[in-house]
């Protein structure tokens, strides 16, 4: 087993080494918020941001790291049954980490451009695909409000068709589970933990207000990276 | 309790009634496409109504017997199936805490096999969606709205405490109706 690891292409220096010097999986830690916990008020309360970041996102990371270790172990042992069994925990917790990492970047304080409509090629693409920014927002809010249970509503781009799409995913499924060529530009968490302390059962009010702190600059950057302006 | 009852449950009922009207209309017109399309709203909102109606009866104030362990045939069946009441509670709490997303954790009885089961369902799926012969005795709502204002993200604390107001009398009545003592 040791020989197989030594023969892998990755230089040992970039691999975190365990006690015995064997390759170990890359684990993750909670990314910092790009702003203060209260910076998105009144759209999203400081209390929610605290819990959402330090409890919910942190828990996904903790459980993802644990599942990754178990997965690495099962793969090493050739234990296919356990490898398959772990996929649920990997998808849920890994997805939770992926989705929330995007989410924090999707939001920005108003004084840092939060809520400022998109310009440039993304603004143009939105008008092309949906008619107007208002129409897009209305569509996302309707789908977000109608989502049964827990999940996310996304603005994404199909990078093969160069087409913007609005899509929902359940639980912590990342957007890519709806299509391998889909790239998330903006995601809105509609799990109850994302809004309940402030908006109670009235998810539509949360959806209405979150656009005031939407970071369209980030969405434009992601879009421009997929489709660089010539 | 206010929000859960007057907002969440009420909304399921409102939307279920609306879906039923639309379904009746589509069935009358022979519009199969719409009939099929409505099943999602029927299942979600109808399930929400069914599940919450059971839930309110599953709970009782302490001075009305809430939390009092089951006696009689259900108590005996629990020991038989799970070893002890503590073991059953531990199992339900573990499965409830591990449930991904929104859903319910159930104590049910398989009326064909006369066997107690612990099962989870997602979103508002009733227990019967896990098996046509399954009858719910107790259900615990683990949607975040059921506990978040009080317990925040700590769902295990909610699960630990809800047993203090569990209405085992109701569960016993349902069980004995399926399996009358001879």
CSV table of C-alpha atoms in Angstrom, one decimal:
chain,number,residue,atom,x,y,z
A,1,UNK,CA,0.0,0.0,0.0
A,2,UNK,CA,2.8,2.4,0.8
A,3,UNK,CA,4.5,1.7,-2.6
A,4,UNK,CA,1.2,2.7,-4.4
A,5,UNK,CA,1.2,6.0,-2.6
A,6,UNK,CA,4.8,6.7,-3.4
A,7,UNK,CA,4.1,6.1,-7.0
A,8,UNK,CA,1.3,8.6,-7.3
A,9,UNK,CA,2.1,11.6,-9.4
A,10,UNK,CA,1.4,14.2,-6.7
A,11,UNK,CA,4.6,15.4,-5.0
A,12,UNK,CA,4.6,14.5,-1.3
A,13,UNK,CA,5.1,18.1,-0.4
A,14,UNK,CA,1.6,19.0,-1.4
A,15,UNK,CA,-0.1,16.1,0.3
A,16,UNK,CA,-1.0,16.4,4.0
A,17,UNK,CA,0.8,13.5,5.6
A,18,UNK,CA,-0.5,11.4,8.4
A,19,UNK,CA,1.5,10.0,11.2
A,20,UNK,CA,2.8,7.1,9.2
A,21,UNK,CA,3.6,9.4,6.2
A,22,UNK,CA,0.8,8.0,4.1
A,23,UNK,CA,-1.3,10.2,1.8
A,24,UNK,CA,-4.4,11.6,3.4
A,25,UNK,CA,-7.4,13.3,1.9
A,26,UNK,CA,-7.6,17.0,1.6
A,27,UNK,CA,-10.0,18.2,4.3
A,28,UNK,CA,-11.8,21.5,4.6
A,29,UNK,CA,-12.2,24.4,7.0
A,30,UNK,CA,-14.9,27.1,7.3
A,31,UNK,CA,-14.2,30.0,4.9
A,32,UNK,CA,-14.5,33.4,6.5
A,33,UNK,CA,-17.4,35.6,5.6
A,34,UNK,CA,-16.3,38.4,3.3
A,35,UNK,CA,-18.2,40.9,5.6
A,36,UNK,CA,-19.4,41.3,9.2
A,37,UNK,CA,-22.3,39.2,10.5
A,38,UNK,CA,-24.5,42.3,10.8
A,39,UNK,CA,-23.5,43.7,7.4
A,40,UNK,CA,-26.4,42.3,5.5
A,41,UNK,CA,-29.1,43.8,7.8
A,42,UNK,CA,-31.9,44.4,7.6
A,43,UNK,CA,-32.3,41.9,4.8
A,44,UNK,CA,-30.7,39.1,6.7
A,45,UNK,CA,-30.2,39.4,10.5
A,46,UNK,CA,-26.9,39.1,12.2
A,47,UNK,CA,-28.3,36.3,14.4
A,48,UNK,CA,-29.1,34.3,11.3
A,49,UNK,CA,-25.8,34.9,9.7
A,50,UNK,CA,-24.0,33.8,12.9
A,51,UNK,CA,-25.9,30.5,13.1
A,52,UNK,CA,-25.9,29.9,9.4
A,53,UNK,CA,-22.2,30.3,9.1
A,54,UNK,CA,-20.8,29.1,12.4
A,55,UNK,CA,-23.2,26.3,13.1
A,56,UNK,CA,-24.9,25.0,9.9
A,57,UNK,CA,-22.0,25.5,7.4
A,58,UNK,CA,-19.4,24.4,10.0
A,59,UNK,CA,-21.4,21.2,10.6
A,60,UNK,CA,-21.5,20.4,6.9
A,61,UNK,CA,-17.7,20.8,6.8
A,62,UNK,CA,-17.1,18.7,10.0
A,63,UNK,CA,-19.3,15.9,8.7
A,64,UNK,CA,-17.9,16.1,5.1
A,65,UNK,CA,-14.3,15.8,6.5
A,66,UNK,CA,-15.4,12.8,8.5
A,67,UNK,CA,-17.1,11.2,5.5
A,68,UNK,CA,-14.0,11.8,3.4
A,69,UNK,CA,-11.8,10.1,5.8
A,70,UNK,CA,-14.1,7.1,6.0
A,71,UNK,CA,-14.4,7.1,2.2
A,72,UNK,CA,-10.6,7.1,1.8
A,73,UNK,CA,-10.3,4.3,4.2
A,74,UNK,CA,-13.0,2.2,2.4
A,75,UNK,CA,-11.4,2.9,-1.0
A,76,UNK,CA,-8.0,1.8,0.3
A,77,UNK,CA,-9.5,-1.4,1.7
A,78,UNK,CA,-11.5,-2.1,-1.5
A,79,UNK,CA,-14.7,-2.0,0.6
A,80,UNK,CA,-17.2,-1.2,-2.2
A,81,UNK,CA,-20.2,-1.7,0.0
A,82,UNK,CA,-19.1,1.1,2.4
A,83,UNK,CA,-17.9,3.3,-0.5
A,84,UNK,CA,-21.4,3.2,-1.9
A,85,UNK,CA,-23.0,3.6,1.5
A,86,UNK,CA,-21.0,6.8,2.2
A,87,UNK,CA,-22.2,8.5,-1.0
A,88,UNK,CA,-25.3,9.9,0.8
A,89,UNK,CA,-23.2,11.6,3.5
A,90,UNK,CA,-20.7,12.8,0.9
A,91,UNK,CA,-23.4,14.3,-1.3
A,92,UNK,CA,-25.3,15.9,1.6
A,93,UNK,CA,-22.4,17.3,3.5
A,94,UNK,CA,-20.1,18.0,0.6
A,95,UNK,CA,-23.0,19.7,-1.2
A,96,UNK,CA,-23.8,21.7,1.9
A,97,UNK,CA,-20.2,22.9,2.0
A,98,UNK,CA,-20.1,23.7,-1.8
A,99,UNK,CA,-23.4,25.5,-1.7
A,100,UNK,CA,-22.8,27.6,1.3
A,101,UNK,CA,-19.4,28.6,0.1
A,102,UNK,CA,-21.0,30.0,-3.0
A,103,UNK,CA,-23.8,31.6,-1.0
A,104,UNK,CA,-21.6,33.8,1.2
A,105,UNK,CA,-20.0,35.2,-2.0
A,106,UNK,CA,-23.4,35.7,-3.6
A,107,UNK,CA,-24.2,38.3,-0.9
A,108,UNK,CA,-22.7,41.7,-0.2
A,109,UNK,CA,-23.4,44.6,2.0
A,110,UNK,CA,-25.3,47.5,0.3
A,111,UNK,CA,-22.3,49.8,0.7
A,112,UNK,CA,-20.1,47.3,-1.1
A,113,UNK,CA,-22.5,46.9,-4.1
A,114,UNK,CA,-25.0,44.5,-2.7
A,115,UNK,CA,-28.3,44.9,-4.7
A,116,UNK,CA,-26.7,46.8,-7.5
A,117,UNK,CA,-28.1,45.3,-10.8
A,118,UNK,CA,-25.8,43.5,-13.1
A,119,UNK,CA,-24.2,45.4,-16.0
A,120,UNK,CA,-22.1,44.1,-18.9
A,121,UNK,CA,-22.6,40.8,-20.5
A,122,UNK,CA,-24.5,39.2,-17.7
A,123,UNK,CA,-27.1,42.0,-17.6
A,124,UNK,CA,-27.5,41.7,-21.4
A,125,UNK,CA,-27.8,37.9,-21.1
A,126,UNK,CA,-30.5,38.2,-18.4
A,127,UNK,CA,-32.6,40.5,-20.7
A,128,UNK,CA,-32.0,38.1,-23.5
A,129,UNK,CA,-33.0,35.0,-21.6
A,130,UNK,CA,-35.8,36.3,-19.3
A,131,UNK,CA,-36.9,39.6,-20.8
A,132,UNK,CA,-35.8,41.7,-17.8
A,133,UNK,CA,-34.1,41.6,-14.5
A,134,UNK,CA,-37.5,42.0,-12.8
A,135,UNK,CA,-38.8,39.0,-14.7
A,136,UNK,CA,-35.8,36.9,-13.6
A,137,UNK,CA,-36.3,37.9,-10.0
A,138,UNK,CA,-40.0,37.1,-10.1
A,139,UNK,CA,-39.3,33.7,-11.6
A,140,UNK,CA,-36.7,32.8,-9.0
A,141,UNK,CA,-38.9,34.0,-6.1
A,142,UNK,CA,-41.8,32.0,-7.4
A,143,UNK,CA,-39.8,28.8,-7.7
A,144,UNK,CA,-38.1,29.4,-4.4
A,145,UNK,CA,-41.4,29.9,-2.6
A,146,UNK,CA,-42.9,26.8,-4.2
A,147,UNK,CA,-40.0,24.5,-3.4
A,148,UNK,CA,-41.3,21.7,-1.3
A,149,UNK,CA,-39.2,21.1,1.8
A,150,UNK,CA,-35.5,22.2,1.9
A,151,UNK,CA,-33.4,23.2,-1.0
A,152,UNK,CA,-32.0,26.0,-3.2
A,153,UNK,CA,-33.1,28.1,-6.1
A,154,UNK,CA,-30.4,28.9,-8.6
A,155,UNK,CA,-29.5,31.2,-11.4
A,156,UNK,CA,-27.1,29.3,-13.5
A,157,UNK,CA,-25.5,29.2,-17.0
A,158,UNK,CA,-25.4,26.2,-19.2
A,159,UNK,CA,-21.9,26.5,-20.4
A,160,UNK,CA,-22.4,24.3,-23.4
A,161,UNK,CA,-25.5,26.1,-24.7
A,162,UNK,CA,-24.6,29.5,-23.3
A,163,UNK,CA,-28.0,29.8,-21.9
A,164,UNK,CA,-29.1,31.2,-18.5
A,165,UNK,CA,-31.3,28.9,-16.5
A,166,UNK,CA,-33.3,29.1,-13.3
A,167,UNK,CA,-33.4,25.7,-11.5
A,168,UNK,CA,-34.1,24.3,-8.0
A,169,UNK,CA,-32.3,21.6,-6.1
A,170,UNK,CA,-33.5,19.7,-3.1
A,171,UNK,CA,-31.7,19.4,0.3
A,172,UNK,CA,-28.0,20.2,-0.4
A,173,UNK,CA,-27.8,18.9,-3.9
A,174,UNK,CA,-25.4,21.2,-5.9
A,175,UNK,CA,-26.7,22.7,-9.2
A,176,UNK,CA,-24.5,20.3,-11.2
A,177,UNK,CA,-26.8,17.5,-10.1
A,178,UNK,CA,-29.4,18.9,-12.5
A,179,UNK,CA,-27.0,18.9,-15.5
A,180,UNK,CA,-23.2,18.4,-15.8
A,181,UNK,CA,-22.8,21.6,-17.8
A,182,UNK,CA,-24.6,23.9,-15.4
A,183,UNK,CA,-22.5,26.5,-13.6
A,184,UNK,CA,-24.0,28.3,-10.6
A,185,UNK,CA,-24.0,32.1,-10.7
A,186,UNK,CA,-26.4,32.8,-7.8
A,187,UNK,CA,-28.0,30.5,-5.3
A,188,UNK,CA,-30.6,31.3,-2.7
A,189,UNK,CA,-30.8,29.0,0.3
A,190,UNK,CA,-34.5,28.3,1.0
A,191,UNK,CA,-34.0,25.9,3.9
A,192,UNK,CA,-36.0,27.2,6.9
A,193,UNK,CA,-32.8,27.9,8.9
A,194,UNK,CA,-31.9,30.5,6.3
A,195,UNK,CA,-34.8,32.8,7.2
A,196,UNK,CA,-37.0,31.5,10.0
A,197,UNK,CA,-35.8,33.4,13.0
A,198,UNK,CA,-36.5,36.7,11.1
A,199,UNK,CA,-39.2,35.9,8.6
A,200,UNK,CA,-40.9,32.9,10.3
A,201,UNK,CA,-43.1,31.0,7.9
A,202,UNK,CA,-43.2,33.8,5.3
A,203,UNK,CA,-40.5,32.6,2.9
A,204,UNK,CA,-41.7,35.0,0.2
A,205,UNK,CA,-40.7,38.0,2.3
A,206,UNK,CA,-37.2,36.6,2.7
A,207,UNK,CA,-37.0,36.1,-1.0
A,208,UNK,CA,-38.2,39.6,-1.7
A,209,UNK,CA,-35.6,41.1,0.6
A,210,UNK,CA,-32.5,39.1,-0.2
A,211,UNK,CA,-32.2,40.8,-3.6
A,212,UNK,CA,-31.2,44.0,-1.7
A,213,UNK,CA,-28.0,42.3,-0.8
A,214,UNK,CA,-27.4,40.3,-3.9
A,215,UNK,CA,-23.8,40.4,-5.1
A,216,UNK,CA,-24.3,40.7,-8.9
A,217,UNK,CA,-20.6,41.6,-9.3
A,218,UNK,CA,-19.7,38.1,-8.2
A,219,UNK,CA,-22.2,36.5,-10.6
A,220,UNK,CA,-20.9,38.6,-13.4
A,221,UNK,CA,-17.3,37.5,-12.7
A,222,UNK,CA,-18.3,33.9,-12.8
A,223,UNK,CA,-20.3,34.4,-16.0
A,224,UNK,CA,-17.5,36.4,-17.7
A,225,UNK,CA,-15.1,33.6,-16.8
A,226,UNK,CA,-17.2,31.1,-18.7
A,227,UNK,CA,-17.8,33.4,-21.6
A,228,UNK,CA,-14.9,35.9,-21.8
A,229,UNK,CA,-15.8,39.0,-23.7
A,230,UNK,CA,-13.9,38.9,-26.9
B,1,UNK,CA,-47.0,26.0,18.5
B,2,UNK,CA,-48.8,29.1,17.4
B,3,UNK,CA,-46.9,29.4,14.1
B,4,UNK,CA,-46.8,25.6,13.5
B,5,UNK,CA,-50.6,25.3,13.9
B,6,UNK,CA,-52.0,28.5,12.6
B,7,UNK,CA,-49.6,29.1,9.8
B,8,UNK,CA,-47.9,26.0,8.6
B,9,UNK,CA,-50.7,23.5,9.1
B,10,UNK,CA,-53.3,26.0,7.9
B,11,UNK,CA,-51.3,26.6,4.8
B,12,UNK,CA,-51.2,22.9,4.0
B,13,UNK,CA,-54.9,22.8,4.4
B,14,UNK,CA,-55.6,25.8,2.3
B,15,UNK,CA,-53.3,24.5,-0.5
B,16,UNK,CA,-54.7,21.0,-0.2
B,17,UNK,CA,-58.3,22.3,-0.6
B,18,UNK,CA,-57.2,24.3,-3.7
B,19,UNK,CA,-55.5,21.3,-5.2
B,20,UNK,CA,-58.5,19.1,-4.5
B,21,UNK,CA,-60.8,21.6,-6.4
B,22,UNK,CA,-58.4,21.6,-9.3
B,23,UNK,CA,-58.1,17.9,-9.3
B,24,UNK,CA,-61.9,17.4,-9.2
B,25,UNK,CA,-62.2,19.8,-12.2
B,26,UNK,CA,-59.5,18.0,-14.2
B,27,UNK,CA,-61.0,14.6,-13.4
B,28,UNK,CA,-64.4,15.8,-14.5
B,29,UNK,CA,-62.9,17.1,-17.8
B,30,UNK,CA,-60.9,14.0,-18.4
B,31,UNK,CA,-57.7,16.1,-18.4
B,32,UNK,CA,-55.2,13.3,-17.5
B,33,UNK,CA,-52.2,15.6,-17.9
B,34,UNK,CA,-53.4,18.0,-15.2
B,35,UNK,CA,-54.5,15.2,-13.0
B,36,UNK,CA,-51.0,13.8,-13.0
B,37,UNK,CA,-49.4,17.2,-12.6
B,38,UNK,CA,-51.5,17.9,-9.5
B,39,UNK,CA,-50.2,14.8,-7.7
B,40,UNK,CA,-47.2,16.6,-6.3
B,41,UNK,CA,-49.3,19.4,-4.7
B,42,UNK,CA,-51.8,16.7,-3.5
B,43,UNK,CA,-49.1,14.6,-1.9
B,44,UNK,CA,-47.2,17.5,-0.3
B,45,UNK,CA,-50.2,19.5,1.1
B,46,UNK,CA,-52.4,16.5,1.8
B,47,UNK,CA,-49.5,14.8,3.4
B,48,UNK,CA,-48.9,17.9,5.4
B,49,UNK,CA,-52.5,18.0,6.6
B,50,UNK,CA,-52.5,14.2,7.5
B,51,UNK,CA,-49.2,14.3,9.3
B,52,UNK,CA,-49.8,17.4,11.4
B,53,UNK,CA,-53.3,16.2,12.3
B,54,UNK,CA,-51.6,13.1,13.8
B,55,UNK,CA,-48.9,15.2,15.4
B,56,UNK,CA,-51.1,17.4,17.5
B,57,UNK,CA,-52.7,14.2,18.9
B,58,UNK,CA,-49.3,12.7,19.5
B,59,UNK,CA,-48.5,15.4,22.1
B,60,UNK,CA,-50.1,16.1,25.5
B,61,UNK,CA,-49.5,18.4,28.4
B,62,UNK,CA,-47.6,16.8,31.3
B,63,UNK,CA,-50.6,17.2,33.6
B,64,UNK,CA,-52.7,15.3,31.0
B,65,UNK,CA,-50.3,12.3,30.8
B,66,UNK,CA,-47.8,13.7,28.4
B,67,UNK,CA,-44.5,11.8,28.8
B,68,UNK,CA,-46.1,9.0,30.7
B,69,UNK,CA,-44.6,5.7,29.4
B,70,UNK,CA,-46.9,3.3,27.6
B,71,UNK,CA,-48.4,0.4,29.5
B,72,UNK,CA,-50.5,-2.5,28.3
B,73,UNK,CA,-50.0,-4.2,25.0
B,74,UNK,CA,-48.0,-1.4,23.3
B,75,UNK,CA,-45.5,-1.2,26.2
B,76,UNK,CA,-45.0,-5.0,25.9
B,77,UNK,CA,-44.7,-4.8,22.1
B,78,UNK,CA,-42.0,-2.1,22.4
B,79,UNK,CA,-39.9,-4.2,24.8
B,80,UNK,CA,-40.4,-7.1,22.4
B,81,UNK,CA,-39.4,-5.2,19.3
B,82,UNK,CA,-36.7,-2.9,20.6
B,83,UNK,CA,-35.6,-4.3,24.0
B,84,UNK,CA,-36.8,-1.3,26.0
B,85,UNK,CA,-38.5,2.0,25.7
B,86,UNK,CA,-35.1,3.7,26.1
B,87,UNK,CA,-33.8,1.8,23.2
B,88,UNK,CA,-36.7,2.8,21.0
B,89,UNK,CA,-36.4,6.5,22.0
B,90,UNK,CA,-32.6,6.4,21.3
B,91,UNK,CA,-33.3,4.9,17.9
B,92,UNK,CA,-35.9,7.4,16.9
B,93,UNK,CA,-33.8,10.3,18.1
B,94,UNK,CA,-30.8,9.0,16.1
B,95,UNK,CA,-32.8,8.6,12.9
B,96,UNK,CA,-34.5,11.9,13.5
B,97,UNK,CA,-31.3,13.8,14.0
B,98,UNK,CA,-29.7,12.1,10.9
B,99,UNK,CA,-32.6,12.9,8.6
B,100,UNK,CA,-31.3,15.0,5.7
B,101,UNK,CA,-33.4,18.0,5.0
B,102,UNK,CA,-37.1,18.1,6.1
B,103,UNK,CA,-39.2,15.2,7.2
B,104,UNK,CA,-40.6,13.0,9.9
B,105,UNK,CA,-39.5,10.2,12.1
B,106,UNK,CA,-42.2,7.6,12.9
B,107,UNK,CA,-43.0,4.8,15.3
B,108,UNK,CA,-45.4,2.7,13.4
B,109,UNK,CA,-46.9,-0.8,13.3
B,110,UNK,CA,-46.9,-3.1,10.3
B,111,UNK,CA,-50.5,-4.3,10.6
B,112,UNK,CA,-49.8,-7.4,8.5
B,113,UNK,CA,-46.8,-8.6,10.3
B,114,UNK,CA,-47.8,-7.2,13.7
B,115,UNK,CA,-44.3,-5.7,14.0
B,116,UNK,CA,-43.3,-2.3,15.3
B,117,UNK,CA,-41.1,-0.2,13.1
B,118,UNK,CA,-39.1,3.0,13.2
B,119,UNK,CA,-39.1,4.8,9.9
B,120,UNK,CA,-38.4,8.2,8.4
B,121,UNK,CA,-40.2,10.0,5.6
B,122,UNK,CA,-39.0,13.0,3.7
B,123,UNK,CA,-40.9,16.3,3.3
B,124,UNK,CA,-44.6,15.7,4.0
B,125,UNK,CA,-44.7,12.1,2.8
B,126,UNK,CA,-47.0,10.1,5.1
B,127,UNK,CA,-45.8,6.9,6.7
B,128,UNK,CA,-47.9,4.8,4.3
B,129,UNK,CA,-45.6,5.8,1.5
B,130,UNK,CA,-43.0,3.6,3.0
B,131,UNK,CA,-45.3,0.6,3.0
B,132,UNK,CA,-49.1,0.2,2.5
B,133,UNK,CA,-49.5,-1.8,5.7
B,134,UNK,CA,-47.8,0.7,7.9
B,135,UNK,CA,-49.9,2.5,10.5
B,136,UNK,CA,-48.5,5.6,12.3
B,137,UNK,CA,-48.5,5.5,16.1
B,138,UNK,CA,-46.2,8.5,16.8
B,139,UNK,CA,-44.6,10.9,14.4
B,140,UNK,CA,-42.1,13.6,15.2
B,141,UNK,CA,-41.8,16.6,12.9
B,142,UNK,CA,-38.2,17.3,12.2
B,143,UNK,CA,-38.7,20.1,9.8
B,144,UNK,CA,-36.7,23.1,11.0
B,145,UNK,CA,-39.9,25.1,11.6
B,146,UNK,CA,-40.9,22.6,14.3
B,147,UNK,CA,-38.0,23.6,16.6
B,148,UNK,CA,-35.8,26.4,15.2
B,149,UNK,CA,-37.1,29.4,17.1
B,150,UNK,CA,-36.4,27.5,20.4
B,151,UNK,CA,-33.6,25.1,19.7
B,152,UNK,CA,-31.9,26.8,16.7
B,153,UNK,CA,-29.7,24.3,14.8
B,154,UNK,CA,-29.6,21.8,17.8
B,155,UNK,CA,-32.2,19.3,16.6
B,156,UNK,CA,-31.0,16.6,19.0
B,157,UNK,CA,-32.1,18.8,22.0
B,158,UNK,CA,-35.6,19.2,20.5
B,159,UNK,CA,-35.8,15.4,20.1
B,160,UNK,CA,-34.6,14.8,23.6
B,161,UNK,CA,-37.2,17.1,25.1
B,162,UNK,CA,-40.2,16.2,23.0
B,163,UNK,CA,-40.6,12.9,24.8
B,164,UNK,CA,-41.6,14.8,27.9
B,165,UNK,CA,-44.9,15.7,26.2
B,166,UNK,CA,-45.3,12.5,24.2
B,167,UNK,CA,-48.9,11.2,24.3
B,168,UNK,CA,-48.4,7.5,24.6
B,169,UNK,CA,-52.1,7.1,25.5
B,170,UNK,CA,-53.0,8.0,22.0
B,171,UNK,CA,-50.4,5.7,20.5
B,172,UNK,CA,-51.7,2.8,22.6
B,173,UNK,CA,-55.3,3.5,21.5
B,174,UNK,CA,-54.2,3.3,17.8
B,175,UNK,CA,-52.2,0.2,18.4
B,176,UNK,CA,-55.0,-1.6,20.3
B,177,UNK,CA,-57.4,-0.7,17.5
B,178,UNK,CA,-55.2,-2.6,15.1
B,179,UNK,CA,-54.6,-5.4,17.5
B,180,UNK,CA,-57.6,-5.7,20.0
B,181,UNK,CA,-56.7,-7.5,23.1
B,182,UNK,CA,-58.5,-10.8,23.0
